[in-house]
């Protein structure tokens, strides 16, 4: 059975462990600085598996060494947003959490693929990659699948078209520079930009961009976890299923889309080795321009994090 370690037994980590344990047969280890919480939630999750018949095992611990032998690692640990905070406000506090975890993964699970979820995700993916010393392909960030899921949901609310009849994607950063593809996405059999009127489309894009903050606004002290867990599950399926699925993920660009040296949300083919290739869609000029702008923002922030942490 494949082994997956989830760092963080908060809402995102625990919901992810629950979803994964039911979805595939896995040895799941949850690690949290609060070992009792990780252990308690692990017991609860494992006890939910008997009737559905999952053969997964779930354990919880405060010991980061539990990651040993993992095929895949999901990093959700860190502080979530509170009302009024942007994801970027979390940079320095979450860098302190993600870097040591990533170093430990490199030591104890040197062959694992790492999925980074902690925000701000594009920047944390870069930090995790640099702390592991892994090849780029083995460290990916989760954002595009979640943002696309939200985008399709809002499109469904406005048009009544089922998500299964859409081909939509959200690229760019998991933040203000999110790039919902309007020219290259298809609703039914029409490009999105002609299927909806301008004002409707604009409001769907705005709502997608603010979807995380909208939820934080209601919850007040935490952020979303059900849709993030399902998005992580899709990435885990793609990686461990080894089928070469293409998903929007934050991955290192080395000249693809004319961008180099940053982790940014683009479509990528995934298998057990991580990212096999970045898939270069034929984007419109305005989509390319938006991606470039997004990459400039991430690059600037990564350089400033690196300066701060030297
Ligand atoms: C959100 C957090 C997970 O978008 O970034 O809900």
mmCIF file of N, CA and C in Angstrom, residues 164-277:
data_model
loop_
_atom_site.group_PDB
_atom_site.id
_atom_site.type_symbol
_atom_site.label_atom_id
_atom_site.label_comp_id
_atom_site.label_asym_id
_atom_site.label_seq_id
_atom_site.Cartn_x
_atom_site.Cartn_y
_atom_site.Cartn_z
ATOM 1 N N UNK A 164 -19.533 18.963 -15.527
ATOM 2 C CA UNK A 164 -19.062 17.915 -16.445
ATOM 3 C C UNK A 164 -19.190 18.344 -17.917
ATOM 4 N N UNK A 165 -19.975 19.392 -18.188
ATOM 5 C CA UNK A 165 -20.085 19.904 -19.559
ATOM 6 C C UNK A 165 -19.231 21.150 -19.781
ATOM 7 N N UNK A 166 -18.270 21.332 -18.906
ATOM 8 C CA UNK A 166 -17.355 22.488 -19.062
ATOM 9 C C UNK A 166 -15.932 21.976 -19.194
ATOM 10 N N UNK A 167 -15.144 22.734 -19.939
ATOM 11 C CA UNK A 167 -13.691 22.521 -19.876
ATOM 12 C C UNK A 167 -13.115 23.835 -19.439
ATOM 13 N N UNK A 168 -12.908 23.965 -18.139
ATOM 14 C CA UNK A 168 -12.456 25.256 -17.634
ATOM 15 C C UNK A 168 -11.175 25.066 -16.841
ATOM 16 N N UNK A 169 -10.400 26.125 -16.741
ATOM 17 C CA UNK A 169 -9.184 26.047 -15.948
ATOM 18 C C UNK A 169 -8.829 27.411 -15.382
ATOM 19 N N UNK A 170 -8.289 27.379 -14.171
ATOM 20 C CA UNK A 170 -7.782 28.606 -13.560
ATOM 21 C C UNK A 170 -6.284 28.426 -13.338
ATOM 22 N N UNK A 171 -5.512 29.338 -13.898
ATOM 23 C CA UNK A 171 -4.052 29.252 -13.787
ATOM 24 C C UNK A 171 -3.552 30.443 -12.954
ATOM 25 N N UNK A 172 -2.246 30.691 -13.018
ATOM 26 C CA UNK A 172 -1.679 31.853 -12.317
ATOM 27 C C UNK A 172 -1.440 31.578 -10.856
ATOM 28 N N UNK A 173 -1.545 32.620 -10.033
ATOM 29 C CA UNK A 173 -1.288 32.441 -8.602
ATOM 30 C C UNK A 173 -2.590 32.126 -7.875
ATOM 31 N N UNK A 174 -2.432 31.646 -6.650
ATOM 32 C CA UNK A 174 -3.591 31.418 -5.780
ATOM 33 C C UNK A 174 -3.787 32.727 -5.011
ATOM 34 N N UNK A 175 -4.231 33.768 -5.728
ATOM 35 C CA UNK A 175 -4.349 35.082 -5.105
ATOM 36 C C UNK A 175 -4.879 36.066 -6.121
ATOM 37 N N UNK A 176 -4.481 37.329 -5.971
ATOM 38 C CA UNK A 176 -5.030 38.367 -6.847
ATOM 39 C C UNK A 176 -4.657 38.152 -8.300
ATOM 40 N N UNK A 177 -3.538 37.468 -8.531
ATOM 41 C CA UNK A 177 -3.123 37.213 -9.910
ATOM 42 C C UNK A 177 -3.579 35.843 -10.413
ATOM 43 N N UNK A 178 -4.734 35.428 -9.935
ATOM 44 C CA UNK A 178 -5.363 34.218 -10.453
ATOM 45 C C UNK A 178 -5.748 34.487 -11.900
ATOM 46 N N UNK A 179 -5.594 33.473 -12.763
ATOM 47 C CA UNK A 179 -5.916 33.676 -14.184
ATOM 48 C C UNK A 179 -6.982 32.670 -14.633
ATOM 49 N N UNK A 180 -8.260 32.996 -14.429
ATOM 50 C CA UNK A 180 -9.305 32.119 -14.968
ATOM 51 C C UNK A 180 -9.280 32.240 -16.489
ATOM 52 N N UNK A 181 -9.183 31.115 -17.170
ATOM 53 C CA UNK A 181 -9.095 31.180 -18.632
ATOM 54 C C UNK A 181 -10.481 31.471 -19.200
ATOM 55 N N UNK A 182 -10.629 32.640 -19.803
ATOM 56 C CA UNK A 182 -11.929 33.017 -20.359
ATOM 57 C C UNK A 182 -11.995 32.705 -21.847
ATOM 58 N N UNK A 183 -10.850 32.838 -22.512
ATOM 59 C CA UNK A 183 -10.839 32.597 -23.961
ATOM 60 C C UNK A 183 -10.625 31.115 -24.269
ATOM 61 N N UNK A 184 -9.921 30.419 -23.392
ATOM 62 C CA UNK A 184 -9.572 29.024 -23.691
ATOM 63 C C UNK A 184 -10.467 28.018 -22.972
ATOM 64 N N UNK A 185 -11.377 28.496 -22.118
ATOM 65 C CA UNK A 185 -12.307 27.558 -21.478
ATOM 66 C C UNK A 185 -13.568 27.442 -22.329
ATOM 67 N N UNK A 186 -14.231 26.296 -22.199
ATOM 68 C CA UNK A 186 -15.391 26.021 -23.049
ATOM 69 C C UNK A 186 -16.585 25.644 -22.184
ATOM 70 N N UNK A 187 -17.721 26.263 -22.483
ATOM 71 C CA UNK A 187 -18.958 25.966 -21.757
ATOM 72 C C UNK A 187 -19.919 25.361 -22.772
ATOM 73 N N UNK A 188 -20.310 24.094 -22.562
ATOM 74 C CA UNK A 188 -21.068 23.413 -23.614
ATOM 75 C C UNK A 188 -20.149 23.309 -24.826
ATOM 76 N N UNK A 189 -20.481 24.052 -25.919
ATOM 77 C CA UNK A 189 -19.563 24.002 -27.068
ATOM 78 C C UNK A 189 -19.107 25.399 -27.472
ATOM 79 N N UNK A 190 -19.189 26.333 -26.520
ATOM 80 C CA UNK A 190 -18.783 27.702 -26.867
ATOM 81 C C UNK A 190 -17.675 28.195 -25.941
ATOM 82 N N UNK A 191 -16.769 29.029 -26.471
ATOM 83 C CA UNK A 191 -15.782 29.629 -25.572
ATOM 84 C C UNK A 191 -16.516 30.436 -24.503
ATOM 85 N N UNK A 192 -15.980 30.379 -23.310
ATOM 86 C CA UNK A 192 -16.621 31.047 -22.184
ATOM 87 C C UNK A 192 -16.866 32.522 -22.462
ATOM 88 N N UNK A 193 -15.899 33.170 -23.104
ATOM 89 C CA UNK A 193 -16.012 34.620 -23.293
ATOM 90 C C UNK A 193 -17.206 34.988 -24.170
ATOM 91 N N UNK A 194 -17.750 34.028 -24.957
ATOM 92 C CA UNK A 194 -18.934 34.368 -25.753
ATOM 93 C C UNK A 194 -20.189 33.697 -25.189
ATOM 94 N N UNK A 195 -20.007 32.750 -24.269
ATOM 95 C CA UNK A 195 -21.170 32.022 -23.737
ATOM 96 C C UNK A 195 -21.903 32.832 -22.665
ATOM 97 N N UNK A 196 -21.194 33.755 -22.021
ATOM 98 C CA UNK A 196 -21.810 34.556 -20.952
ATOM 99 C C UNK A 196 -21.691 36.031 -21.308
ATOM 100 N N UNK A 197 -22.626 36.851 -20.808
ATOM 101 C CA UNK A 197 -22.429 38.275 -21.091
ATOM 102 C C UNK A 197 -21.354 38.822 -20.159
ATOM 103 N N UNK A 198 -20.791 39.955 -20.571
ATOM 104 C CA UNK A 198 -19.601 40.498 -19.913
ATOM 105 C C UNK A 198 -19.766 40.673 -18.412
ATOM 106 N N UNK A 199 -20.924 41.211 -18.000
ATOM 107 C CA UNK A 199 -21.102 41.505 -16.571
ATOM 108 C C UNK A 199 -21.168 40.210 -15.761
ATOM 109 N N UNK A 200 -21.855 39.199 -16.300
ATOM 110 C CA UNK A 200 -21.939 37.908 -15.597
ATOM 111 C C UNK A 200 -20.557 37.283 -15.453
ATOM 112 N N UNK A 201 -19.819 37.349 -16.571
ATOM 113 C CA UNK A 201 -18.490 36.736 -16.557
ATOM 114 C C UNK A 201 -17.591 37.456 -15.544
ATOM 115 N N UNK A 202 -17.676 38.770 -15.562
ATOM 116 C CA UNK A 202 -16.865 39.578 -14.639
ATOM 117 C C UNK A 202 -17.199 39.199 -13.187
ATOM 118 N N UNK A 203 -18.481 39.003 -12.893
ATOM 119 C CA UNK A 203 -18.827 38.698 -11.499
ATOM 120 C C UNK A 203 -18.393 37.279 -11.117
ATOM 121 N N UNK A 204 -18.439 36.349 -12.068
ATOM 122 C CA UNK A 204 -17.944 34.987 -11.783
ATOM 123 C C UNK A 204 -16.433 35.023 -11.501
ATOM 124 N N UNK A 205 -15.708 35.807 -12.296
ATOM 125 C CA UNK A 205 -14.249 35.901 -12.111
ATOM 126 C C UNK A 205 -13.932 36.525 -10.750
ATOM 127 N N UNK A 206 -14.633 37.605 -10.428
ATOM 128 C CA UNK A 206 -14.403 38.274 -9.140
ATOM 129 C C UNK A 206 -14.684 37.324 -7.981
ATOM 130 N N UNK A 207 -15.792 36.606 -8.107
ATOM 131 C CA UNK A 207 -16.181 35.714 -7.000
ATOM 132 C C UNK A 207 -15.166 34.581 -6.859
ATOM 133 N N UNK A 208 -14.648 34.087 -7.988
ATOM 134 C CA UNK A 208 -13.629 33.030 -7.946
ATOM 135 C C UNK A 208 -12.378 33.537 -7.239
ATOM 136 N N UNK A 209 -11.977 34.745 -7.636
ATOM 137 C CA UNK A 209 -10.762 35.315 -7.052
ATOM 138 C C UNK A 209 -10.921 35.494 -5.535
ATOM 139 N N UNK A 210 -12.129 35.802 -5.105
ATOM 140 C CA UNK A 210 -12.352 36.080 -3.677
ATOM 141 C C UNK A 210 -12.989 34.907 -2.932
ATOM 142 N N UNK A 211 -13.052 33.746 -3.573
ATOM 143 C CA UNK A 211 -13.831 32.640 -2.994
ATOM 144 C C UNK A 211 -13.284 32.218 -1.629
ATOM 145 N N UNK A 212 -11.961 32.153 -1.524
ATOM 146 C CA UNK A 212 -11.356 31.763 -0.243
ATOM 147 C C UNK A 212 -11.691 32.798 0.818
ATOM 148 N N UNK A 213 -11.547 34.085 0.475
ATOM 149 C CA UNK A 213 -11.797 35.171 1.429
ATOM 150 C C UNK A 213 -13.276 35.231 1.809
ATOM 151 N N UNK A 214 -14.158 34.927 0.859
ATOM 152 C CA UNK A 214 -15.603 34.939 1.164
ATOM 153 C C UNK A 214 -15.886 33.934 2.291
ATOM 154 N N UNK A 215 -15.247 32.757 2.187
ATOM 155 C CA UNK A 215 -15.467 31.723 3.214
ATOM 156 C C UNK A 215 -14.837 32.140 4.544
ATOM 157 N N UNK A 216 -13.619 32.688 4.469
ATOM 158 C CA UNK A 216 -12.968 33.176 5.699
ATOM 159 C C UNK A 216 -13.856 34.227 6.367
ATOM 160 N N UNK A 217 -14.475 35.069 5.566
ATOM 161 C CA UNK A 217 -15.356 36.115 6.090
ATOM 162 C C UNK A 217 -16.508 35.531 6.888
ATOM 163 N N UNK A 218 -17.044 34.415 6.441
ATOM 164 C CA UNK A 218 -18.144 33.784 7.185
ATOM 165 C C UNK A 218 -17.636 33.026 8.408
ATOM 166 N N UNK A 219 -16.520 32.290 8.224
ATOM 167 C CA UNK A 219 -16.024 31.448 9.323
ATOM 168 C C UNK A 219 -15.331 32.274 10.407
ATOM 169 N N UNK A 220 -14.779 33.413 9.981
ATOM 170 C CA UNK A 220 -14.098 34.381 10.859
ATOM 171 C C UNK A 220 -12.727 33.939 11.355
ATOM 172 N N UNK A 221 -12.573 32.677 11.760
ATOM 173 C CA UNK A 221 -11.270 32.292 12.329
ATOM 174 C C UNK A 221 -10.602 31.164 11.555
ATOM 175 N N UNK A 222 -11.082 30.841 10.395
ATOM 176 C CA UNK A 222 -10.430 29.750 9.665
ATOM 177 C C UNK A 222 -10.753 29.870 8.194
ATOM 178 N N UNK A 223 -10.206 28.960 7.408
ATOM 179 C CA UNK A 223 -10.487 29.026 5.970
ATOM 180 C C UNK A 223 -11.105 27.709 5.509
ATOM 181 N N UNK A 224 -11.326 27.640 4.198
ATOM 182 C CA UNK A 224 -12.060 26.515 3.612
ATOM 183 C C UNK A 224 -11.317 25.189 3.795
ATOM 184 N N UNK A 225 -12.053 24.094 3.840
ATOM 185 C CA UNK A 225 -11.362 22.791 3.886
ATOM 186 C C UNK A 225 -12.008 21.681 3.075
ATOM 187 N N UNK A 226 -13.297 21.701 2.836
ATOM 188 C CA UNK A 226 -13.881 20.594 2.059
ATOM 189 C C UNK A 226 -13.400 20.621 0.601
ATOM 190 N N UNK A 227 -13.580 21.763 -0.057
ATOM 191 C CA UNK A 227 -13.138 21.838 -1.464
ATOM 192 C C UNK A 227 -11.617 21.690 -1.582
ATOM 193 N N UNK A 228 -10.826 22.289 -0.648
ATOM 194 C CA UNK A 228 -9.383 22.031 -0.717
ATOM 195 C C UNK A 228 -9.043 20.536 -0.586
ATOM 196 N N UNK A 229 -9.717 19.830 0.329
ATOM 197 C CA UNK A 229 -9.404 18.400 0.513
ATOM 198 C C UNK A 229 -9.704 17.599 -0.758
ATOM 199 N N UNK A 230 -10.813 17.914 -1.407
ATOM 200 C CA UNK A 230 -11.153 17.189 -2.636
ATOM 201 C C UNK A 230 -10.136 17.522 -3.737
ATOM 202 N N UNK A 231 -9.710 18.774 -3.774
ATOM 203 C CA UNK A 231 -8.708 19.170 -4.778
ATOM 204 C C UNK A 231 -7.394 18.425 -4.534
ATOM 205 N N UNK A 232 -7.003 18.307 -3.262
ATOM 206 C CA UNK A 232 -5.779 17.556 -2.934
ATOM 207 C C UNK A 232 -5.973 16.088 -3.343
ATOM 208 N N UNK A 233 -7.167 15.558 -3.080
ATOM 209 C CA UNK A 233 -7.458 14.161 -3.435
ATOM 210 C C UNK A 233 -7.280 13.909 -4.929
ATOM 211 N N UNK A 234 -7.695 14.864 -5.726
ATOM 212 C CA UNK A 234 -7.563 14.716 -7.181
ATOM 213 C C UNK A 234 -6.083 14.665 -7.582
ATOM 214 N N UNK A 235 -5.282 15.496 -6.904
ATOM 215 C CA UNK A 235 -3.844 15.487 -7.211
ATOM 216 C C UNK A 235 -3.203 14.183 -6.746
ATOM 217 N N UNK A 236 -3.617 13.706 -5.576
ATOM 218 C CA UNK A 236 -3.064 12.436 -5.066
ATOM 219 C C UNK A 236 -3.436 11.298 -6.019
ATOM 220 N N UNK A 237 -4.680 11.297 -6.488
ATOM 221 C CA UNK A 237 -5.101 10.279 -7.466
ATOM 222 C C UNK A 237 -4.227 10.330 -8.713
ATOM 223 N N UNK A 238 -3.994 11.545 -9.192
ATOM 224 C CA UNK A 238 -3.215 11.696 -10.432
ATOM 225 C C UNK A 238 -1.788 11.188 -10.217
ATOM 226 N N UNK A 239 -1.222 11.497 -9.042
ATOM 227 C CA UNK A 239 0.179 11.122 -8.785
ATOM 228 C C UNK A 239 0.292 9.615 -8.530
ATOM 229 N N UNK A 240 -0.474 9.119 -7.557
ATOM 230 C CA UNK A 240 -0.333 7.695 -7.203
ATOM 231 C C UNK A 240 -0.985 6.789 -8.250
ATOM 232 N N UNK A 241 -2.002 7.306 -8.937
ATOM 233 C CA UNK A 241 -2.665 6.513 -9.992
ATOM 234 C C UNK A 241 -1.779 6.352 -11.210
ATOM 235 N N UNK A 242 -0.795 7.235 -11.351
ATOM 236 C CA UNK A 242 0.237 7.101 -12.372
ATOM 237 C C UNK A 242 -0.319 7.141 -13.800
ATOM 238 N N UNK A 243 -1.482 7.775 -13.977
ATOM 239 C CA UNK A 243 -2.126 7.728 -15.298
ATOM 240 C C UNK A 243 -1.794 8.895 -16.215
ATOM 241 N N UNK A 244 -0.964 9.825 -15.754
ATOM 242 C CA UNK A 244 -0.614 10.955 -16.619
ATOM 243 C C UNK A 244 -1.725 11.979 -16.774
ATOM 244 N N UNK A 245 -2.571 12.126 -15.735
ATOM 245 C CA UNK A 245 -3.643 13.131 -15.802
ATOM 246 C C UNK A 245 -3.049 14.540 -15.861
ATOM 247 N N UNK A 246 -3.763 15.419 -16.547
ATOM 248 C CA UNK A 246 -3.328 16.818 -16.612
ATOM 249 C C UNK A 246 -4.205 17.654 -15.678
ATOM 250 N N UNK A 247 -3.555 18.328 -14.736
ATOM 251 C CA UNK A 247 -4.280 19.180 -13.781
ATOM 252 C C UNK A 247 -3.555 20.517 -13.659
ATOM 253 N N UNK A 248 -4.302 21.582 -13.321
ATOM 254 C CA UNK A 248 -3.618 22.844 -13.056
ATOM 255 C C UNK A 248 -2.967 22.810 -11.675
ATOM 256 N N UNK A 249 -1.656 22.915 -11.632
ATOM 257 C CA UNK A 249 -0.929 22.878 -10.355
ATOM 258 C C UNK A 249 0.171 23.938 -10.378
ATOM 259 N N UNK A 250 0.642 24.274 -9.194
ATOM 260 C CA UNK A 250 1.750 25.212 -9.125
ATOM 261 C C UNK A 250 3.043 24.427 -9.332
ATOM 262 N N UNK A 251 3.691 24.670 -10.435
ATOM 263 C CA UNK A 251 4.910 23.916 -10.757
ATOM 264 C C UNK A 251 5.968 24.863 -11.292
ATOM 265 N N UNK A 252 7.191 24.380 -11.279
ATOM 266 C CA UNK A 252 8.323 25.213 -11.690
ATOM 267 C C UNK A 252 8.329 25.391 -13.205
ATOM 268 N N UNK A 253 8.471 26.638 -13.620
ATOM 269 C CA UNK A 253 8.510 26.913 -15.057
ATOM 270 C C UNK A 253 9.934 27.209 -15.472
ATOM 271 N N UNK A 254 10.310 26.555 -16.555
ATOM 272 C CA UNK A 254 11.672 26.722 -17.051
ATOM 273 C C UNK A 254 11.592 27.117 -18.526
ATOM 274 N N UNK A 255 10.877 28.203 -18.765
ATOM 275 C CA UNK A 255 10.751 28.690 -20.138
ATOM 276 C C UNK A 255 9.387 28.399 -20.759
ATOM 277 N N UNK A 256 8.618 27.486 -20.146
ATOM 278 C CA UNK A 256 7.272 27.232 -20.678
ATOM 279 C C UNK A 256 6.451 28.517 -20.529
ATOM 280 N N UNK A 257 5.603 28.785 -21.460
ATOM 281 C CA UNK A 257 4.792 30.015 -21.503
ATOM 282 C C UNK A 257 5.696 31.265 -21.450
ATOM 283 N N UNK A 258 6.970 31.094 -21.810
ATOM 284 C CA UNK A 258 7.893 32.230 -21.807
ATOM 285 C C UNK A 258 8.281 32.676 -20.401
ATOM 286 N N UNK A 259 8.052 31.812 -19.396
ATOM 287 C CA UNK A 259 8.312 32.195 -17.996
ATOM 288 C C UNK A 259 9.375 31.257 -17.418
ATOM 289 N N UNK A 260 10.240 31.805 -16.599
ATOM 290 C CA UNK A 260 11.334 31.001 -16.072
ATOM 291 C C UNK A 260 11.599 31.338 -14.603
ATOM 292 N N UNK A 261 11.865 30.318 -13.806
ATOM 293 C CA UNK A 261 12.400 30.564 -12.463
ATOM 294 C C UNK A 261 11.376 30.742 -11.356
ATOM 295 N N UNK A 262 10.088 30.463 -11.614
ATOM 296 C CA UNK A 262 9.087 30.567 -10.536
ATOM 297 C C UNK A 262 8.169 29.348 -10.547
ATOM 298 N N UNK A 263 7.537 29.108 -9.413
ATOM 299 C CA UNK A 263 6.440 28.138 -9.341
ATOM 300 C C UNK A 263 5.147 28.917 -9.586
ATOM 301 N N UNK A 264 4.369 28.460 -10.540
ATOM 302 C CA UNK A 264 3.148 29.177 -10.927
ATOM 303 C C UNK A 264 2.122 28.160 -11.419
ATOM 304 N N UNK A 265 0.849 28.496 -11.273
ATOM 305 C CA UNK A 265 -0.217 27.583 -11.682
ATOM 306 C C UNK A 265 -0.339 27.469 -13.198
ATOM 307 N N UNK A 266 -0.067 26.284 -13.694
ATOM 308 C CA UNK A 266 -0.205 25.975 -15.128
ATOM 309 C C UNK A 266 -0.654 24.508 -15.237
ATOM 310 N N UNK A 267 -1.180 24.109 -16.388
ATOM 311 C CA UNK A 267 -1.555 22.701 -16.518
ATOM 312 C C UNK A 267 -0.310 21.820 -16.586
ATOM 313 N N UNK A 268 -0.328 20.721 -15.840
ATOM 314 C CA UNK A 268 0.837 19.836 -15.844
ATOM 315 C C UNK A 268 0.370 18.387 -15.823
ATOM 316 N N UNK A 269 1.150 17.546 -16.482
ATOM 317 C CA UNK A 269 0.867 16.113 -16.494
ATOM 318 C C UNK A 269 1.559 15.483 -15.285
ATOM 319 N N UNK A 270 0.778 14.722 -14.485
ATOM 320 C CA UNK A 270 1.321 14.176 -13.234
ATOM 321 C C UNK A 270 1.375 12.657 -13.282
ATOM 322 N N UNK A 271 2.414 12.119 -12.684
ATOM 323 C CA UNK A 271 2.439 10.683 -12.419
ATOM 324 C C UNK A 271 3.254 10.437 -11.150
ATOM 325 N N UNK A 272 3.653 9.204 -10.921
ATOM 326 C CA UNK A 272 4.315 8.897 -9.647
ATOM 327 C C UNK A 272 5.653 9.612 -9.481
ATOM 328 N N UNK A 273 6.176 10.130 -10.570
ATOM 329 C CA UNK A 273 7.440 10.847 -10.452
ATOM 330 C C UNK A 273 7.205 12.338 -10.210
ATOM 331 N N UNK A 274 5.933 12.751 -10.150
ATOM 332 C CA UNK A 274 5.628 14.178 -9.958
ATOM 333 C C UNK A 274 5.139 14.778 -11.262
ATOM 334 N N UNK A 275 5.724 15.916 -11.620
ATOM 335 C CA UNK A 275 5.313 16.574 -12.867
ATOM 336 C C UNK A 275 6.127 15.993 -14.026
ATOM 337 N N UNK A 276 5.435 15.361 -14.963
ATOM 338 C CA UNK A 276 6.133 14.796 -16.127
ATOM 339 C C UNK A 276 6.390 15.875 -17.154
ATOM 340 N N UNK A 277 5.396 16.737 -17.356
ATOM 341 C CA UNK A 277 5.593 17.843 -18.297
ATOM 342 C C UNK A 277 4.601 18.953 -18.013
#
